[in-house]
Coordinates of C-alpha atoms in Angstrom, one line a residue:
M263 CA 128.2 45.2 -19.8
K264 CA 129.8 43.2 -23.3
D265 CA 126.5 41.9 -24.8
R266 CA 129.2 39.7 -26.3
W267 CA 129.9 38.2 -22.3
K268 CA 127.5 35.8 -20.2
S269 CA 127.5 35.7 -16.2
S270 CA 127.2 32.4 -14.3
T271 CA 124.6 33.1 -12.3
V272 CA 122.9 31.4 -9.3
L273 CA 120.7 32.4 -7.3
A274 CA 121.2 29.6 -4.3
G275 CA 118.4 29.0 -1.7
A276 CA 118.7 25.4 -1.2
L277 CA 121.0 24.7 2.1
P278 CA 124.4 26.0 2.7
A279 CA 126.0 22.8 2.4
L280 CA 123.4 21.5 -0.6
V281 CA 125.2 23.8 -2.4
L282 CA 128.4 24.5 -1.3
G283 CA 128.6 20.6 -3.0
T284 CA 126.8 20.8 -6.7
F285 CA 128.1 24.8 -6.9
A286 CA 132.2 23.3 -6.2
T287 CA 131.3 20.2 -8.5
S288 CA 130.2 22.7 -11.9
A289 CA 133.4 25.1 -11.1
A290 CA 135.6 22.8 -10.7
A291 CA 134.7 21.5 -14.1
Q292 CA 135.3 24.7 -15.4
D293 CA 137.8 25.6 -13.6
A294 CA 137.0 29.2 -13.0
I295 CA 137.0 31.4 -10.6
R296 CA 133.9 31.3 -8.0
V297 CA 133.1 34.2 -6.1
I298 CA 130.2 33.8 -3.6
S299 CA 127.8 37.3 -2.3
H300 CA 124.9 38.7 -1.0
R301 CA 122.1 39.4 -2.9
Q302 CA 121.3 43.1 -3.9
P303 CA 121.5 45.2 -6.3
A304 CA 124.9 47.0 -5.8
L305 CA 126.0 43.9 -5.7
E306 CA 124.7 42.2 -8.9
Y307 CA 126.2 45.7 -10.3
Y308 CA 129.5 44.5 -8.9
T309 CA 129.3 40.7 -9.3
E310 CA 128.6 41.2 -13.1
Q311 CA 131.6 44.2 -13.5
M312 CA 134.0 40.8 -12.1
V313 CA 132.3 39.1 -15.0
D314 CA 133.3 41.9 -18.1
A315 CA 136.7 42.4 -16.8
L316 CA 137.4 38.3 -17.9
P317 CA 136.8 36.3 -21.3
E318 CA 133.4 35.0 -20.9
G319 CA 133.5 31.6 -18.5
R320 CA 136.2 32.6 -16.3
V321 CA 134.4 33.8 -14.1
T322 CA 130.9 32.3 -11.9
I323 CA 128.7 33.9 -9.4
E324 CA 126.5 32.4 -6.6
L325 CA 124.5 35.1 -5.1
M326 CA 122.4 34.6 -2.1
P327 CA 120.7 35.5 1.5
I328 CA 123.3 36.7 3.4
D329 CA 122.8 34.7 5.9
K330 CA 124.2 31.5 3.7
E331 CA 126.4 33.0 2.0
L332 CA 128.4 33.6 5.2
E333 CA 127.7 30.4 6.2
L334 CA 128.6 29.1 2.7
A335 CA 131.7 30.5 3.1
S336 CA 132.2 29.5 7.0
I337 CA 132.6 25.6 6.3
T338 CA 134.3 25.8 3.2
M339 CA 136.9 28.5 4.4
S340 CA 137.3 26.9 7.8
S341 CA 138.1 22.7 5.9
E342 CA 140.7 25.7 4.3
S343 CA 138.9 24.5 1.3
D344 CA 139.4 26.0 -1.9
A345 CA 135.5 25.4 -4.0
I346 CA 135.5 29.2 -2.9
D347 CA 137.7 32.1 -4.8
V348 CA 136.6 35.2 -3.9
V349 CA 133.7 36.5 -1.2
Y350 CA 131.5 39.2 0.2
L351 CA 132.2 39.9 3.2
N352 CA 130.0 42.8 4.9
D353 CA 131.8 45.4 7.4
S354 CA 131.5 43.1 11.0
A355 CA 131.5 39.7 8.8
F356 CA 134.5 40.9 7.6
K357 CA 137.1 41.0 10.9
R358 CA 136.2 37.7 11.5
F359 CA 136.9 36.4 8.6
A360 CA 140.8 37.9 9.1
A361 CA 140.8 37.4 12.6
N362 CA 140.1 33.6 12.1
G363 CA 142.9 33.7 8.9
W364 CA 140.7 32.4 5.9
L365 CA 142.2 35.7 3.6
E366 CA 144.9 37.3 1.7
P367 CA 146.9 40.0 1.8
L368 CA 146.5 42.7 -0.6
D369 CA 149.0 44.7 0.4
D370 CA 152.0 43.7 -1.7
L371 CA 149.4 43.9 -5.3
W372 CA 147.9 46.9 -3.3
E373 CA 151.5 47.9 -4.2
K374 CA 152.0 47.6 -7.7
Y375 CA 149.0 47.9 -8.9
K376 CA 147.3 51.4 -7.2
D377 CA 148.6 53.9 -10.4
E378 CA 146.8 51.5 -12.3
Y379 CA 144.1 51.5 -11.0
D380 CA 144.1 54.6 -8.8
L381 CA 143.5 53.1 -5.5
D382 CA 144.9 56.2 -3.6
D383 CA 140.9 57.2 -4.7
F384 CA 139.8 55.4 -1.7
P385 CA 140.1 57.8 1.7
Q386 CA 142.2 56.1 4.4
S387 CA 139.3 55.7 6.2
V388 CA 138.4 53.5 3.7
V389 CA 140.7 51.4 3.5
D390 CA 141.2 50.9 7.5
A391 CA 137.8 49.8 7.3
V392 CA 139.4 46.8 4.9
S393 CA 142.2 46.5 6.7
Y394 CA 142.9 43.5 10.8
D395 CA 146.0 43.9 11.8
G396 CA 148.5 46.4 9.6
H397 CA 147.2 44.3 6.5
I398 CA 144.6 45.0 3.7
Y399 CA 142.5 41.8 2.7
S400 CA 139.4 42.6 0.8
M401 CA 139.0 45.1 -2.2
P402 CA 136.2 48.1 -1.0
I403 CA 133.8 47.9 -3.0
L404 CA 130.5 50.3 -1.4
T405 CA 130.0 52.4 1.4
N406 CA 126.8 51.5 3.0
T407 CA 124.4 53.1 5.6
E408 CA 120.5 53.3 6.4
L409 CA 118.0 55.5 5.6
F410 CA 115.2 56.6 6.8
F411 CA 112.7 55.5 4.2
Y412 CA 109.2 57.2 3.8
R413 CA 106.2 57.5 1.7
K414 CA 105.9 61.0 1.3
D415 CA 102.0 61.7 0.0
V416 CA 101.4 59.8 3.1
L417 CA 102.6 62.1 5.3
D418 CA 101.9 64.9 3.2
E419 CA 98.2 64.1 3.1
A420 CA 98.1 63.4 7.3
G421 CA 100.1 66.5 8.0
I422 CA 103.0 64.9 9.3
A423 CA 106.2 66.1 8.9
P424 CA 109.2 63.3 8.0
P425 CA 110.4 62.1 12.0
S426 CA 113.9 63.9 13.4
T427 CA 112.9 62.0 16.8
M428 CA 112.0 58.7 17.9
S429 CA 109.1 59.1 19.8
E430 CA 108.0 61.7 16.8
Y431 CA 108.7 58.2 14.5
M432 CA 106.4 56.7 16.7
D433 CA 103.9 58.8 16.7
A434 CA 103.8 59.3 12.9
A435 CA 104.1 55.0 13.5
A436 CA 100.8 54.7 15.6
E437 CA 98.9 57.2 13.4
L438 CA 99.4 56.1 9.9
D439 CA 98.8 52.6 10.6
S440 CA 95.7 50.7 9.1
P441 CA 94.5 46.9 8.2
R442 CA 95.3 48.6 4.6
M443 CA 99.2 49.8 4.8
A444 CA 101.3 49.1 8.1
G445 CA 102.5 52.7 10.3
T446 CA 106.1 51.0 9.1
I447 CA 108.4 48.6 8.4
M448 CA 110.4 46.0 10.6
S449 CA 114.1 44.1 10.0
L450 CA 113.6 40.7 13.3
K451 CA 114.7 38.4 10.7
P452 CA 117.8 37.0 12.8
V453 CA 121.1 37.6 12.8
D454 CA 121.8 40.4 10.7
A455 CA 117.9 42.2 9.5
A456 CA 117.5 42.0 13.2
L457 CA 121.3 43.7 14.8
N458 CA 121.2 45.9 12.3
E459 CA 117.7 47.5 13.0
A460 CA 118.5 46.6 17.3
H461 CA 121.7 48.0 17.2
W462 CA 119.8 52.0 15.8
Y463 CA 117.4 51.8 18.5
M464 CA 120.7 50.9 20.8
N465 CA 122.3 54.1 19.6
A466 CA 119.3 56.2 19.2
I467 CA 117.4 55.7 23.0
G468 CA 120.2 53.5 24.3
D469 CA 124.0 54.0 24.7
G470 CA 125.8 51.3 22.5
W471 CA 126.4 47.9 23.5
F472 CA 129.8 48.3 25.5
D473 CA 132.1 49.9 27.6
E474 CA 135.7 50.6 26.5
D475 CA 136.1 46.9 28.8
W476 CA 133.6 45.1 25.8
R477 CA 131.3 44.3 28.9
P478 CA 127.8 44.3 27.8
I479 CA 125.9 48.2 28.8
F480 CA 123.1 46.8 26.3
N481 CA 120.9 45.6 29.8
N482 CA 121.1 49.5 30.9
E483 CA 117.8 51.5 32.6
A484 CA 118.7 52.7 28.8
G485 CA 119.2 49.9 26.9
V486 CA 115.7 48.4 28.0
E487 CA 114.6 51.9 27.0
A488 CA 115.6 51.3 23.3
I489 CA 113.8 48.2 23.2
T490 CA 111.5 48.4 25.4
M491 CA 110.0 50.9 22.5
L492 CA 111.4 48.1 19.6
K493 CA 108.5 46.5 21.1
E494 CA 106.1 48.4 21.0
M495 CA 106.6 50.0 17.4
S496 CA 106.1 46.8 16.1
E497 CA 103.1 47.0 16.8
Y498 CA 102.4 48.6 13.6
A499 CA 104.6 46.5 11.5
P500 CA 103.3 44.2 8.8
R501 CA 102.3 40.5 9.8
G502 CA 105.4 38.1 10.0
F503 CA 107.9 40.9 10.8
T504 CA 110.2 38.7 12.7
S505 CA 110.7 36.8 9.2
H506 CA 111.7 40.0 8.1
A507 CA 115.1 41.5 6.1
N508 CA 115.9 43.3 3.6
D509 CA 113.9 41.6 0.8
E510 CA 110.9 41.7 2.6
S511 CA 111.2 45.1 4.4
T512 CA 112.0 46.0 0.9
I513 CA 108.7 44.5 -1.3
N514 CA 106.8 45.9 1.4
L515 CA 107.4 50.0 0.8
Q516 CA 107.5 49.3 -3.0
Q517 CA 103.7 47.6 -2.7
G518 CA 102.5 50.2 -0.3
L519 CA 102.1 48.2 2.3
A520 CA 104.1 49.9 4.7
A521 CA 104.7 53.4 5.0
M522 CA 108.3 54.6 6.3
G523 CA 111.0 52.4 8.2
L524 CA 114.3 52.2 7.9
Q525 CA 116.1 50.5 5.4
W526 CA 120.1 50.1 3.4
F527 CA 120.4 53.0 0.5
T528 CA 121.0 50.1 -2.1
R529 CA 117.8 49.7 -1.9
A530 CA 117.1 53.2 -2.6
A531 CA 116.8 53.4 -6.7
A532 CA 114.2 50.1 -6.4
M533 CA 111.8 52.4 -5.1
D534 CA 111.9 54.6 -8.6
N535 CA 111.7 51.2 -10.8
P536 CA 109.3 50.6 -12.3
E537 CA 109.2 47.0 -13.2
Q538 CA 108.8 46.2 -9.5
S539 CA 107.6 49.7 -7.7
R540 CA 104.2 50.7 -7.1
V541 CA 105.3 53.5 -5.3
V542 CA 107.7 55.4 -8.1
G543 CA 108.2 58.9 -7.1
K544 CA 106.2 59.0 -3.9
I545 CA 109.3 57.5 -1.4
H546 CA 111.1 60.3 -0.1
W547 CA 114.3 60.1 2.3
V548 CA 116.6 61.8 5.7
A549 CA 118.7 60.3 8.0
P550 CA 117.1 58.1 10.4
P551 CA 115.5 59.9 13.8
G552 CA 117.6 59.9 16.6
G553 CA 121.1 58.8 14.5
G554 CA 123.1 55.5 15.2
A555 CA 121.8 53.5 12.5
R556 CA 124.8 51.6 11.3
V557 CA 127.1 52.4 8.6
A558 CA 129.5 49.7 7.0
N559 CA 132.1 49.9 3.6
D560 CA 131.9 46.3 2.7
G561 CA 133.9 45.0 -0.3
F562 CA 135.7 42.1 -1.4
A563 CA 138.0 39.5 -0.1
I564 CA 140.4 36.8 -1.7
S565 CA 139.9 33.4 0.0
K566 CA 143.3 32.4 1.8
F567 CA 142.8 29.0 0.1
S568 CA 141.8 29.8 -3.4
S569 CA 143.9 27.7 -5.5
A570 CA 143.4 30.5 -8.7
D571 CA 146.0 33.2 -9.7
K572 CA 146.0 35.6 -6.8
E573 CA 147.2 38.7 -9.2
E574 CA 144.5 37.8 -11.7
V575 CA 142.1 37.6 -9.6
F576 CA 143.3 41.2 -7.5
K577 CA 143.1 42.5 -11.2
M578 CA 139.7 41.5 -12.0
L579 CA 138.8 43.7 -8.2
A580 CA 140.4 46.0 -8.7
E581 CA 138.4 46.5 -12.5
A582 CA 135.5 46.0 -11.6
A583 CA 136.1 48.4 -8.3
S584 CA 137.1 51.5 -11.0
R585 CA 135.7 55.0 -10.8
E586 CA 134.2 54.2 -14.7
S587 CA 132.7 51.7 -12.8
M588 CA 131.3 53.0 -9.4
R589 CA 130.7 56.4 -11.4
E590 CA 127.8 54.0 -12.8
G591 CA 126.8 51.7 -9.9
A592 CA 126.5 55.3 -7.8
K593 CA 122.7 54.5 -9.0
F594 CA 122.9 51.1 -6.0
A595 CA 125.4 52.2 -3.2
M596 CA 127.8 55.4 -3.0
P597 CA 130.9 54.0 -4.3
P598 CA 134.2 54.7 -2.2
R599 CA 135.9 57.0 -3.7
L600 CA 137.1 60.5 -3.6
S601 CA 136.4 61.8 -7.2
L602 CA 133.0 60.7 -6.8
L603 CA 131.8 61.5 -2.8
E604 CA 132.6 64.7 -4.5
D605 CA 131.4 65.2 -6.9
P606 CA 128.1 67.5 -7.3
D607 CA 126.4 64.8 -10.2
L608 CA 125.6 63.1 -8.5
A609 CA 122.7 64.7 -5.5
E610 CA 121.7 65.6 -9.5
E611 CA 120.7 62.8 -10.7
F612 CA 120.2 60.6 -8.2
R613 CA 117.7 62.1 -5.9
W614 CA 118.2 60.2 -2.2
Y615 CA 121.9 61.0 -2.5
P616 CA 121.8 64.5 0.6
A617 CA 120.2 61.9 2.6
A618 CA 122.4 59.7 2.7
R619 CA 125.2 62.2 3.1
D620 CA 123.4 62.9 6.1
A621 CA 122.9 59.0 7.2
L622 CA 126.9 58.3 7.2
E623 CA 127.5 62.0 9.4
S624 CA 125.3 60.5 12.2
G625 CA 125.2 56.6 11.4
K626 CA 128.0 54.8 13.8
P627 CA 129.4 51.4 12.7
F628 CA 129.0 48.2 14.5
P629 CA 131.5 47.7 16.5
A630 CA 135.3 46.7 15.6
M631 CA 135.2 43.5 17.4
P632 CA 135.6 40.1 14.9
D633 CA 133.4 37.9 17.6
F634 CA 130.5 40.8 16.9
L635 CA 128.1 38.8 15.1
D636 CA 128.8 35.8 17.4
V637 CA 127.7 38.1 19.9
G638 CA 124.4 39.6 18.1
E639 CA 123.4 35.9 17.3
I640 CA 123.2 35.6 21.3
V641 CA 121.0 39.8 21.0
T642 CA 119.3 39.3 18.2
R643 CA 117.5 35.6 19.9
H644 CA 116.7 37.7 23.8
I645 CA 115.8 40.5 22.0
L646 CA 113.2 39.1 20.0
R647 CA 112.2 37.1 23.0
A648 CA 111.4 40.7 24.7
V649 CA 109.5 41.7 21.8
T650 CA 107.3 38.8 21.4
G651 CA 106.0 39.3 25.0
E652 CA 108.0 35.7 25.6
A653 CA 109.7 37.4 28.8
E654 CA 110.0 40.3 30.0
V655 CA 112.6 43.0 28.4
K656 CA 115.5 43.6 31.0
A657 CA 115.4 40.0 31.4
A658 CA 116.0 38.5 28.3
L659 CA 118.8 42.2 28.2
D660 CA 120.2 40.7 31.4
Q661 CA 120.3 37.5 29.9
A662 CA 121.6 38.3 27.0
A663 CA 124.5 40.5 28.2
A664 CA 125.8 36.7 31.0
E665 CA 126.0 34.9 27.8
T666 CA 127.7 37.7 25.9
E667 CA 130.2 38.4 28.7
E668 CA 130.5 34.6 29.3
L669 CA 131.4 34.4 25.6
L670 CA 133.6 36.6 25.7
A671 CA 135.6 35.7 27.8
S672 CA 136.2 32.3 26.6
R673 CA 137.9 34.4 23.7
G674 CA 140.2 36.1 26.2
Y675 CA 138.8 39.6 26.0
Y676 CA 138.9 40.2 29.5
D677 CA 142.5 40.2 32.0
Q678 CA 142.1 36.9 34.2

């Protein structure tokens, strides 16, 4: 980043309604382009690139946990307010925002600037991932996948190979669990973190979430087996795992408080950060045992209700997503550009890249429905009831399936 340009970055922790009031007032006074985003290393980097793309004071950034960010964006855009110009959206949230008509179509600007910013370097699968109903709505910023993090020194000392199946994972977690170090991390904070963890189990052990007609199958025999194993695995997780998301699990790995577990690619570099990590060089990675962990293509979208110059905003996003920017950002996230995905130097420079490529091959995205996050609110609530022993696994999943069908029927998913 150019030294003379400084970002205006807020780390939000307050309730979204309170944040919105304060943020809208201050940003409006500056007449700035207002960007809100989830807080994680890759997105901190890319939002800084947006700040760099325009003169000092033109861009303000607000970073927060993803649940607060999506709640704030939903409140703002559902009221058709112009208090937000740019919003970070993961793949599942993107579909809901696009279906609600809250995002600005980018097709004309994409065509106008595709040569200047080499937008054809994005694979068609990535462009499809940021498109809805035939229109592009988001600038792809990162391809993310979940990896299996593990303490190589700890597993080597115990004579345990990195697990390749869920049963091997369970056995390793049980053997390594101790009062000093949990056998595995586990992120079950509702909704996003818990849904990510459950998604892995539902694919690696279960049959997935839905049949071809969007009828729930997560409560069938295989689904019950999957969540039963999740419950059993929780015995080897750190205390408080039901309130842990990515930040908490990252810290548990960095501080040597857990031996292994599922975590995002974007958290890999933090393991080797000597200012934060006590396990520099000790964490290694493989594709998640059993496959089926989440793969996501995320990006930044322009609010339909923004009063900013949308062409200027688009160019700001394109600068942040340029090949040069993404080459530098590759230490934080897998860049969704063909020229970089095929760069052998990246695999040599960043030791977690080979595992990430394997994980991309075996991973699965969330179901392609705009309402999946709403389904996730239902499902994770009942999964947590099962994991904590409040309800039997089968009964909890049956209740979740019934409520899911009721929701989807009310939204027109099924023929009457």
